[in-house]
Tab-separated table of C-alpha atoms and ligand atoms in Angstrom:
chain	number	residue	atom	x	y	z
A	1	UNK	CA	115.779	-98.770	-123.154
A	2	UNK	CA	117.868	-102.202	-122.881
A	3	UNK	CA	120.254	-100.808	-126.230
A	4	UNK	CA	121.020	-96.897	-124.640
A	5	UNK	CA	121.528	-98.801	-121.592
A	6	UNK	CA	124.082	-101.229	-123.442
A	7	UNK	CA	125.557	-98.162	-125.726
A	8	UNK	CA	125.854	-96.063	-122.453
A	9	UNK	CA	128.017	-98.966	-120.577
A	10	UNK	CA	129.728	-99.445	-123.563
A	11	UNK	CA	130.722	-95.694	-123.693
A	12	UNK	CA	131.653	-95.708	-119.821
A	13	UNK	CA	133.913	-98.837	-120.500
A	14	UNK	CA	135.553	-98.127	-123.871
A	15	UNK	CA	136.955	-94.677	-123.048
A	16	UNK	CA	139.618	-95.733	-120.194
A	17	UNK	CA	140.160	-98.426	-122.566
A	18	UNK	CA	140.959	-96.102	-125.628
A	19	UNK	CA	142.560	-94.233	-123.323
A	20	UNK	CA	144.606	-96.310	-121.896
A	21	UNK	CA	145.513	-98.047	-125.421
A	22	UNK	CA	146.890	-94.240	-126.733
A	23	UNK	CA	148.813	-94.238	-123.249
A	24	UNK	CA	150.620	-96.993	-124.422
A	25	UNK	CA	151.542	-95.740	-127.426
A	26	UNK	CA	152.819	-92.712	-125.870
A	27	UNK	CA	154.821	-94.240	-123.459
A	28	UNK	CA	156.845	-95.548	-126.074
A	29	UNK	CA	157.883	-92.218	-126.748
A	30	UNK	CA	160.678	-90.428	-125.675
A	31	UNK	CA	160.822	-87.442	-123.642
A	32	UNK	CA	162.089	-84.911	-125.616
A	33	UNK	CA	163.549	-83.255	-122.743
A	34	UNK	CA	167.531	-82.565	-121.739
A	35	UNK	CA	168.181	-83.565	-117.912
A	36	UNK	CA	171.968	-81.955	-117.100
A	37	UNK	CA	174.033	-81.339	-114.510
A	38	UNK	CA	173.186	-78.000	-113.228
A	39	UNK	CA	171.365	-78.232	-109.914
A	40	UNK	CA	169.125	-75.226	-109.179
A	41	UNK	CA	168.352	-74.094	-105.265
A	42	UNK	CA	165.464	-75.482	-104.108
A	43	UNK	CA	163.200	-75.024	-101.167
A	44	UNK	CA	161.515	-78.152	-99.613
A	45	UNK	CA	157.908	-77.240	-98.118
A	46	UNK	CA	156.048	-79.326	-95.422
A	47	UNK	CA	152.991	-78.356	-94.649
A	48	UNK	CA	151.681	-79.733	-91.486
A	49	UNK	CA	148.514	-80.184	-89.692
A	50	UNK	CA	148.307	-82.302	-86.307
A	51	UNK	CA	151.603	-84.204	-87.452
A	52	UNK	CA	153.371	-84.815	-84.420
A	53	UNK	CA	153.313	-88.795	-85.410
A	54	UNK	CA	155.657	-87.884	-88.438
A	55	UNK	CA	156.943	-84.927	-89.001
A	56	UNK	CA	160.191	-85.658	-87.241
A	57	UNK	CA	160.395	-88.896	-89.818
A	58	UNK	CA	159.935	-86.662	-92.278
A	59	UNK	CA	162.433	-84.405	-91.652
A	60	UNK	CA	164.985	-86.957	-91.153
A	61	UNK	CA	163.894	-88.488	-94.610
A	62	UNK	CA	164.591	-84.742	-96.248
A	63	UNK	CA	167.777	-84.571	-94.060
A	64	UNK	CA	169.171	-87.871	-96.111
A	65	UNK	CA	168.218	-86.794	-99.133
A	66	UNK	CA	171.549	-86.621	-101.578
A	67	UNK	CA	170.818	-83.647	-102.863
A	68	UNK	CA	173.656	-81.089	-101.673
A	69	UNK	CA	172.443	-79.430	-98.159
A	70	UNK	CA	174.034	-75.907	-99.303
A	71	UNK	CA	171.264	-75.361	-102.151
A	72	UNK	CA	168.787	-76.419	-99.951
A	73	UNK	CA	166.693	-75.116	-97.233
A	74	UNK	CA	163.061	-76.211	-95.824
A	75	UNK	CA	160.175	-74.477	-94.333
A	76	UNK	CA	157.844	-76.998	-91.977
A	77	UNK	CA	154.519	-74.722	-92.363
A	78	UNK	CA	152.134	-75.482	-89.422
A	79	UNK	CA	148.251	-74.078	-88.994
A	80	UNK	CA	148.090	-74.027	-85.427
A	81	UNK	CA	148.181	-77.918	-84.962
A	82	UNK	CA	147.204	-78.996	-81.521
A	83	UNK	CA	149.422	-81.630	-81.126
A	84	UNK	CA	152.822	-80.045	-80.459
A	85	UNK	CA	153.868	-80.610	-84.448
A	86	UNK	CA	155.652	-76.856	-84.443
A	87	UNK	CA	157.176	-77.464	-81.671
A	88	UNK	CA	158.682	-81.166	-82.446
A	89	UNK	CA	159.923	-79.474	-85.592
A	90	UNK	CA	161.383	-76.457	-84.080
A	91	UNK	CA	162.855	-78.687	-82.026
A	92	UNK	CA	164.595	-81.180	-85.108
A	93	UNK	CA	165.647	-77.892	-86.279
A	94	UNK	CA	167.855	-76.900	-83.169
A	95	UNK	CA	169.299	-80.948	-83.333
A	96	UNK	CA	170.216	-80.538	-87.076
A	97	UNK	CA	172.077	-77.549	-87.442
A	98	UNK	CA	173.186	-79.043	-91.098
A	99	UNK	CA	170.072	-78.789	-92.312
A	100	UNK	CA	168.287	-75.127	-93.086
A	101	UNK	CA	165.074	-75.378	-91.625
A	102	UNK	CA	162.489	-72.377	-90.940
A	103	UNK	CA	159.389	-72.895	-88.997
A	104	UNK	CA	156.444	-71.427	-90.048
A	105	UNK	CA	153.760	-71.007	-87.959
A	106	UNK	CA	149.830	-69.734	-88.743
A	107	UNK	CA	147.515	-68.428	-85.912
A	108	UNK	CA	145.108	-70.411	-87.609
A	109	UNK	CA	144.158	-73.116	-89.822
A	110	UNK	CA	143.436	-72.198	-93.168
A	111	UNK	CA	143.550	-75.122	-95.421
A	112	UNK	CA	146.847	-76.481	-96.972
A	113	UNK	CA	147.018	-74.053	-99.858
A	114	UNK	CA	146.610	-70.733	-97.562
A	115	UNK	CA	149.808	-72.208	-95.870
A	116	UNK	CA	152.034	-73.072	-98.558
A	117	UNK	CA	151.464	-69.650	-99.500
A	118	UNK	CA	152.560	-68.319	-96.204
A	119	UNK	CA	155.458	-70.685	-96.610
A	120	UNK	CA	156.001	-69.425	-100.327
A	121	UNK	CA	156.758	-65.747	-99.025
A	122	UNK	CA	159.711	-67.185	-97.364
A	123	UNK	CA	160.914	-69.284	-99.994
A	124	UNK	CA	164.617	-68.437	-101.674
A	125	UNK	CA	164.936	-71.126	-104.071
A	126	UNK	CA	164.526	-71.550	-107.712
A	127	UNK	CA	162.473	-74.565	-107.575
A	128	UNK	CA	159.993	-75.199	-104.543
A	129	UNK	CA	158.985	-78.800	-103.510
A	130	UNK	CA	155.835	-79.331	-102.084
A	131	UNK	CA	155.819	-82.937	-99.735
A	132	UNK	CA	153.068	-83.828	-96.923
A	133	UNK	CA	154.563	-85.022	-94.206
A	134	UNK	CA	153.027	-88.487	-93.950
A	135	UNK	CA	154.673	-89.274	-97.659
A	136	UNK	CA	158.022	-90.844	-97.752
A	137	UNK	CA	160.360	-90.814	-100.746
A	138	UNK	CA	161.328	-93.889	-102.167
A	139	UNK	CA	165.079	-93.630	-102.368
A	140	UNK	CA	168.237	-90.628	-101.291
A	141	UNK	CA	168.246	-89.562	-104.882
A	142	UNK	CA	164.787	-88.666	-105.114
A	143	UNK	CA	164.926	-85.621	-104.920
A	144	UNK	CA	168.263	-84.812	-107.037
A	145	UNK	CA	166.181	-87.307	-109.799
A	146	UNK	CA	162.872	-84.758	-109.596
A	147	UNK	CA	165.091	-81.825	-109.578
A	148	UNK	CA	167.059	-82.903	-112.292
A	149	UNK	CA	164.679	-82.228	-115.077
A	150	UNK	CA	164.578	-78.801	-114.008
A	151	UNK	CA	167.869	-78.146	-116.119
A	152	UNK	CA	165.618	-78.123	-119.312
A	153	UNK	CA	163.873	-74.532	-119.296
A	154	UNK	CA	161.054	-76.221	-121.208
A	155	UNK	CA	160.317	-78.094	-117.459
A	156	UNK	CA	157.560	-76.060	-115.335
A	157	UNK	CA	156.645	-78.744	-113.025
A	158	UNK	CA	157.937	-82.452	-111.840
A	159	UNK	CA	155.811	-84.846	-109.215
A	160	UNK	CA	156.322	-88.645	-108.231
A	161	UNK	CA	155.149	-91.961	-109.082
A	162	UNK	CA	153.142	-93.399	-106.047
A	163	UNK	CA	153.644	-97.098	-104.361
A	164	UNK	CA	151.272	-97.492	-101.696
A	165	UNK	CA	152.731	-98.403	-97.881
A	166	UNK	CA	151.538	-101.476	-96.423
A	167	UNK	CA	149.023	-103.823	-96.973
A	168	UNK	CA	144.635	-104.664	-96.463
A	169	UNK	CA	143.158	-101.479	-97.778
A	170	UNK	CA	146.457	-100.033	-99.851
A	171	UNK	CA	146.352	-103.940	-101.651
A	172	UNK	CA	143.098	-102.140	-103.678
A	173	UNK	CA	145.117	-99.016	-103.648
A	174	UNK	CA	148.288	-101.042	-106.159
A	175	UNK	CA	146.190	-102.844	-108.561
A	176	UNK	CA	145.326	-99.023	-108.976
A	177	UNK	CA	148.118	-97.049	-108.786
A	178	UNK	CA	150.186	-99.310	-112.220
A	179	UNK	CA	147.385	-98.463	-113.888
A	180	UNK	CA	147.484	-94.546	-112.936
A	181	UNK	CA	151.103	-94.191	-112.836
A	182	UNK	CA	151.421	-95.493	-116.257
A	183	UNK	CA	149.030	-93.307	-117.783
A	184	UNK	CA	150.740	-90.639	-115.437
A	185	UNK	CA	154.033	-91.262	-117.194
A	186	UNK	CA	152.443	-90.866	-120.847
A	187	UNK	CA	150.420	-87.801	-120.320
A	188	UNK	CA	153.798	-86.374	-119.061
A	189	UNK	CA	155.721	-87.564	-122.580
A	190	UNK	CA	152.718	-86.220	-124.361
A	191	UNK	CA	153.134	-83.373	-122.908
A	192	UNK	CA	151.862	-82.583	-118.856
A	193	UNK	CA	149.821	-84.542	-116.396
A	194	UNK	CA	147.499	-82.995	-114.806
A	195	UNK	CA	147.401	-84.594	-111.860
A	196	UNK	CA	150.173	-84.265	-109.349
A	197	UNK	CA	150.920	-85.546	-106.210
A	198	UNK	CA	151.228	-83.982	-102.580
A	199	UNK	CA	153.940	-86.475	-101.759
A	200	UNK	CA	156.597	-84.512	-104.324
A	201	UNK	CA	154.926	-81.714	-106.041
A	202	UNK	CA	157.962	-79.510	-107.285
A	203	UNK	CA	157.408	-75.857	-109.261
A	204	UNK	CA	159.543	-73.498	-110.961
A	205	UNK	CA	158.928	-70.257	-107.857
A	206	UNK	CA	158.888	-67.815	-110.527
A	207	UNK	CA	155.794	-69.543	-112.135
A	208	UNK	CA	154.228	-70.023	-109.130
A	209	UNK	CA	154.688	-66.568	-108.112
A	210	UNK	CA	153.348	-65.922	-111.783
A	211	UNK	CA	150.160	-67.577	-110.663
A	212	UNK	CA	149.629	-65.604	-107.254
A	213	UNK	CA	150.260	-68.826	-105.254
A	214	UNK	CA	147.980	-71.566	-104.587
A	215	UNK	CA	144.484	-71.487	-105.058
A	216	UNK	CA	143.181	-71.576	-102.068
A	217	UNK	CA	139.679	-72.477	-103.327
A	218	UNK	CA	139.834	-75.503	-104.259
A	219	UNK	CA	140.994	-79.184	-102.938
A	220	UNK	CA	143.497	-80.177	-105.596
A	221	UNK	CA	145.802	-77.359	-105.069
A	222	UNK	CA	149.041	-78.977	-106.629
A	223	UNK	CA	147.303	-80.433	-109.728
A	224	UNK	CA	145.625	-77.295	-110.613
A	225	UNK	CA	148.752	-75.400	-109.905
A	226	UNK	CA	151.081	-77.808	-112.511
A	227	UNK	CA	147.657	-77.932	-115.051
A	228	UNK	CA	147.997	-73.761	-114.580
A	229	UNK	CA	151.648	-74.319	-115.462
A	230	UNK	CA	151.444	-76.631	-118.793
A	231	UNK	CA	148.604	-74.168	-119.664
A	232	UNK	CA	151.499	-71.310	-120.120
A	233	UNK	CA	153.330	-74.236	-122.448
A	234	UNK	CA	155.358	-75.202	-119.997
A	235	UNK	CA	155.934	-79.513	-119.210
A	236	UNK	CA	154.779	-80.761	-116.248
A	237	UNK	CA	155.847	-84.057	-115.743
A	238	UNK	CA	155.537	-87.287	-113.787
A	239	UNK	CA	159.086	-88.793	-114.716
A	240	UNK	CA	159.484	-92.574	-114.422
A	241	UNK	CA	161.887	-92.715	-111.923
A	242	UNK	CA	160.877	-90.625	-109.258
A	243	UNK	CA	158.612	-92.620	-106.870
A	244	UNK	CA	157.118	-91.808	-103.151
A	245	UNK	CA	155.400	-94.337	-101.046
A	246	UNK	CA	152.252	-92.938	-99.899
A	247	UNK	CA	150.505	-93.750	-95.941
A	248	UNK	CA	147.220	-95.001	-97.270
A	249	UNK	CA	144.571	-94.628	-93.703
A	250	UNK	CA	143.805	-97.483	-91.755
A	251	UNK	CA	140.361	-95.772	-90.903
A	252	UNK	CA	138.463	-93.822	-93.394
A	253	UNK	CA	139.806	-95.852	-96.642
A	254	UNK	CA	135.912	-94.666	-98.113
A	255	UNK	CA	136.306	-91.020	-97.141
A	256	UNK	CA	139.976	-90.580	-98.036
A	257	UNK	CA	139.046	-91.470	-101.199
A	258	UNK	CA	135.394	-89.242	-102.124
A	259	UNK	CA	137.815	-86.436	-100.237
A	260	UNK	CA	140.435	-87.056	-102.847
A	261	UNK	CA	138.061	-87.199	-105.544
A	262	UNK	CA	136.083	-84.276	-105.036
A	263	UNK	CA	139.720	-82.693	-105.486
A	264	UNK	CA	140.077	-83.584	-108.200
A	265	UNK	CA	136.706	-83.108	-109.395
A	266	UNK	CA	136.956	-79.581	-108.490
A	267	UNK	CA	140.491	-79.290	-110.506
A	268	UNK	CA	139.069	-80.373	-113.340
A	269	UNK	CA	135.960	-78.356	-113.613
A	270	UNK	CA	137.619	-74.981	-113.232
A	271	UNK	CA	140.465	-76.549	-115.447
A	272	UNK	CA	138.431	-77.482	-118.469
A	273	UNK	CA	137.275	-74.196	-118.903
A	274	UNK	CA	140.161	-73.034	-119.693
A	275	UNK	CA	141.042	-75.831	-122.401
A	276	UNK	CA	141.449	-73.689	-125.090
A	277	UNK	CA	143.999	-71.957	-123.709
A	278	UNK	CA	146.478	-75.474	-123.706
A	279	UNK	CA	149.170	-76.679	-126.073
A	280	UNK	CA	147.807	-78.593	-128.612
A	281	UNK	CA	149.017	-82.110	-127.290
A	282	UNK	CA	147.964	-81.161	-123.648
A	283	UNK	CA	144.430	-80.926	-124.727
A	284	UNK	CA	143.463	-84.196	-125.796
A	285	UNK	CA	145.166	-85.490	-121.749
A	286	UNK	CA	143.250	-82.525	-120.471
A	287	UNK	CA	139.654	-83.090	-122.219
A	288	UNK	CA	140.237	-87.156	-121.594
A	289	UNK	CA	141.007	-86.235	-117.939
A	290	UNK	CA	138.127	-84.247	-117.365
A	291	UNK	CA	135.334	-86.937	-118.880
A	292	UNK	CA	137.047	-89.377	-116.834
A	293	UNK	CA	136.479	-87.563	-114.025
A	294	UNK	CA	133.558	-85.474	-114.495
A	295	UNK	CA	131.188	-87.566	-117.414
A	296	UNK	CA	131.879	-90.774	-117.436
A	297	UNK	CA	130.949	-92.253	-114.276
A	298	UNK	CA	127.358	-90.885	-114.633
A	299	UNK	CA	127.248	-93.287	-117.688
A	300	UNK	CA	127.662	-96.158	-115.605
A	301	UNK	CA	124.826	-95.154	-113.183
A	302	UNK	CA	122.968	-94.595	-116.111
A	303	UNK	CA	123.081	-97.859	-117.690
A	304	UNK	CA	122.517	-99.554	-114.388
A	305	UNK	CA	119.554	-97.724	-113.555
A	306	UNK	CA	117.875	-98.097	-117.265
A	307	UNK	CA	118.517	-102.184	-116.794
A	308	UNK	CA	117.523	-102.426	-113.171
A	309	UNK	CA	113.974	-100.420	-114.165
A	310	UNK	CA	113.513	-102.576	-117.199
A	311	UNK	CA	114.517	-105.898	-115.201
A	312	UNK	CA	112.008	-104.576	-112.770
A	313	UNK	CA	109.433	-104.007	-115.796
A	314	UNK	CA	110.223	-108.120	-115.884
A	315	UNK	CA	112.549	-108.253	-118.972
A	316	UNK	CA	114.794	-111.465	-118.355
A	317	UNK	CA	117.455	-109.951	-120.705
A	318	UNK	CA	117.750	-106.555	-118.851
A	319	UNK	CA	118.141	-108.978	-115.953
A	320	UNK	CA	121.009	-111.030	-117.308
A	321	UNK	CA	122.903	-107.661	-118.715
A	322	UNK	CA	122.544	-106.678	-115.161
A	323	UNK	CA	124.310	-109.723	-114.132
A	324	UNK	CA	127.045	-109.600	-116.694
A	325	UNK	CA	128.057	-106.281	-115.109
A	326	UNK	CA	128.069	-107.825	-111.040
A	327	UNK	CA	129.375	-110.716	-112.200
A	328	UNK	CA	132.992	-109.840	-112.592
A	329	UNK	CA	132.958	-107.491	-109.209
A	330	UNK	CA	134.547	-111.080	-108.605
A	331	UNK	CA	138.035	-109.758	-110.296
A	332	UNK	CA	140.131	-107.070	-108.265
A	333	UNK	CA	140.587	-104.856	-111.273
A	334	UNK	CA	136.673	-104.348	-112.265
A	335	UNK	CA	136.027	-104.093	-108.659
A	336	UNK	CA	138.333	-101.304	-107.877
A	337	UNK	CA	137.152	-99.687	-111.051
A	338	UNK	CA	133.984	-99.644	-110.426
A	339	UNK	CA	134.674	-98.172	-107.248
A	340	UNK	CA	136.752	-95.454	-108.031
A	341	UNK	CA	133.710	-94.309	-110.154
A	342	UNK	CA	131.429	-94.731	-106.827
A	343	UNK	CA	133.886	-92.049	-105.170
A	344	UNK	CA	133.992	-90.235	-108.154
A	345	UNK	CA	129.618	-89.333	-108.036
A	346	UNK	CA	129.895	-89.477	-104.509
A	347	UNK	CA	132.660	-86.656	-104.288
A	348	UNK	CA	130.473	-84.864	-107.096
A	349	UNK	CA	127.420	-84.967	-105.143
A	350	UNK	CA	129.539	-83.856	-101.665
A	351	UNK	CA	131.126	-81.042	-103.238
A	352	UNK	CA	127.368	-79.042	-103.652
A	353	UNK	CA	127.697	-79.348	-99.701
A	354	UNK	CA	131.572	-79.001	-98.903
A	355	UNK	CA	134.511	-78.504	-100.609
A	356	UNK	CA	136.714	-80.012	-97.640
A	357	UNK	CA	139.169	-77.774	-97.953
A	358	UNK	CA	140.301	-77.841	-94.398
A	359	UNK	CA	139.582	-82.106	-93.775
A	360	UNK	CA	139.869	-83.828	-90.710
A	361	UNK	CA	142.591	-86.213	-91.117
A	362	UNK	CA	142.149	-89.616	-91.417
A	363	UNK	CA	144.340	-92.118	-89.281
A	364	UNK	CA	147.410	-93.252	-91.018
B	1	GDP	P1	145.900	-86.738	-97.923
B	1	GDP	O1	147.299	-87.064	-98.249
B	1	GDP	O2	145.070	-86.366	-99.084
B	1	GDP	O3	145.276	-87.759	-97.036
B	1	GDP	O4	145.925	-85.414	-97.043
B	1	GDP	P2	146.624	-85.207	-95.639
B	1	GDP	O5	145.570	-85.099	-94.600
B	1	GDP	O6	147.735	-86.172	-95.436
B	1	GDP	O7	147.237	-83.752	-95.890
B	1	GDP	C1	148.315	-83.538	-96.780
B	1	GDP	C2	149.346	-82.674	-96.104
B	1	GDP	O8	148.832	-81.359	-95.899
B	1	GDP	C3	149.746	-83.197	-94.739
B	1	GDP	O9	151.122	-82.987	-94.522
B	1	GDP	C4	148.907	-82.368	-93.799
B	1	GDP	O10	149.462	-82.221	-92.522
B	1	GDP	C5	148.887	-81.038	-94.531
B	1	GDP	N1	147.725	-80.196	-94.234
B	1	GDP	C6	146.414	-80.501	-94.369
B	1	GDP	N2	145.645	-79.449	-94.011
B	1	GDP	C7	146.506	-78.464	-93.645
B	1	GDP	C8	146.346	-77.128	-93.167
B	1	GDP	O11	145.250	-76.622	-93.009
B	1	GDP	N3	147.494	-76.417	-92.905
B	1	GDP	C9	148.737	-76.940	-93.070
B	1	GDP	N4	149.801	-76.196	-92.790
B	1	GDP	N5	148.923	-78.197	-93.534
B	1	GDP	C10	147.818	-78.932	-93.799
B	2	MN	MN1	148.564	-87.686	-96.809
């Protein structure tokens, strides 16, 4: 049992490692894309629930944006939010008579997906932008950066880099996010990523409208919508210099993060059936993707549970292979790896109860 335990930790190990090794090469690559001049019109959709802390910072962040105000307009989206959130923004909108803004308001709460859809029947522009409202963007340009790319017909899809806010729980969250954003940026030279961000999701409308909307079905709706997108051969890309900072919770770090990664989890199992379907260079990011997510943390488990029964069976050497893999929980980066895959089979094992698509919001 001690060597398929030591092959199956091996496994678990090598393949971000491979992975992240081809991500390097690809990085070196360029983008094979043409960013120009023309700006398309573009509508900016907040979807809100129980915001009243930040929507009206979030509206004055959109509001500052450099991108011109006369191809622009922005739909705040609420689902019957209890704290006044509609009304603050209906509100901004009277104050800012610059700035296009419709309020959108659901009887009910539906999940985020069933209201960007009600949001989507209202939107006008060519390109729709999809931003929560507890995200900030890093800079004015960011937006006129993301919607840049759209000038090359090739580009279905653009989302942000991430820097975490603040500090204690979001210092895990950086050692993290170089890692992800890097391989972010190389999946999106190789072709897509398929895994987009709520702080600055943006779509082509007539694609989206291609795809019915949002699924409304599962957690991840704006990766599975850009994944749906690169499936038609269309890029969907995380450019390098387009960055949001993202709120990380000051309560709830833990169930933030199984929420987000049963997401993702479900993304990727209704996306990998359909893997066939991709452009040849999307595959290999899509089938790496989904073993990352789905597979390989299972192998870790595995190989824990083989050594601990054999170190209980007394074998000193199961023991001390145990040991070697605690051991460097001492270093940030192994630690927050090996958490990341404890979210991951926790999220897998909470999705057979809930899919969370309407969550209770964690304090930010
Ligand atoms: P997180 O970023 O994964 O922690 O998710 P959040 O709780 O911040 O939600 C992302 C965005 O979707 C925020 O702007 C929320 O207000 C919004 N949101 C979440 N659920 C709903 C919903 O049911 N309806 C609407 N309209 N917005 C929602
Ligand atoms: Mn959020």
């Amino acid at each position: 049992m001690i060597p398929a335990a030591v092959a199956l930790a091996l496994a678990h190990f090598g393949a971000p490692l491979a992975y992240r090794l081809a991500a390097g090469r690809w990085l070196a690559r360029p983008w094979g894309l043409e960013r120009g001049p023309r700006r398309p019109t573009v509508t900016v959709i907040v979807p809100t629930y129980n915001e009243a802390k930040f929507v009206e910072a979030k509206l004055d962040d959109i509001a500052k944006q450099s991108y011109p105000k006369e191809l622009m307009e922005v739909i705040v989206v609420d689902s019957a939010s209890s704290d006044g959130t509609a009304q603050i923004a209906r509100r901004w909108a009277a104050e800012h008579p610059q700035v296009k803004l419709l309020v959108v308001e659901e009887p009910e709460r539906r999940g985020k997906a069933h209201a960007l859809n009600a949001a989507l029947k209202a939107a006008r522009g060519e390109v729709v932008v999809i931003t929560d409202a507890d995200s900030t963007w890093a800079a004015e340009d960011t937006l006129e950066r993301a919607l840049s790319w759209f000038a090359d017909p090739r580009v279905g899809a653009v989302t942000c880099l991430k820097k975490p806010a603040g500090k204690g729980a979001a210092g895990v969250e950086e050692g993290y996010r170089r890692f992800y954003n890097a391989i972010r940026v190389a999946e999106s030279k190789v072709w897509a990523t398929p895994i987009f961000h709520g702080e600055l999701a943006a779509f082509r409308r007539d694609l989206l409208e291609a795809n019915g909307g949002f699924p409304t079905d599962l957690g991840a709706d704006d990766s599975h919508t850009a994944t749906l997108i690169a499936l038609k051969g269309y890029r969907a890309i995380a450019p390098d210099d387009v960055w949001c900072i993202e709120a990380v919770p000051r309560k709830g770090y833990h169930k933030w993060r199984v929420r987000r990664a049963q997401h993702l989890i479900q993304h990727f199992a209704r996306a990998i059936k359909r893997v066939r379907e991709a452009p040849g260079p999307f595959r290999k990011v899509l089938l790496a993707e989904a073993w990352l997510h789905l597979a390989n943390p299972w192998l870790l488990a595995a190989a824990a549970l083989l050594l601990a029964l054999e170190a209980a069976r007394g074998s000193p050497l199961a023991a001390a292979l145990l040991a070697l893999g605690f051991l460097p929980l001492a270093c940030k980066p192994y630690r927050t790896w090996v958490a990341m895959q404890l979210y991951l089979m926790a999220a897998a094992i909470r999705n057979l109860k809930t899919k969370e698509i309407a969550w209770e919001k964690e304090a930010k």
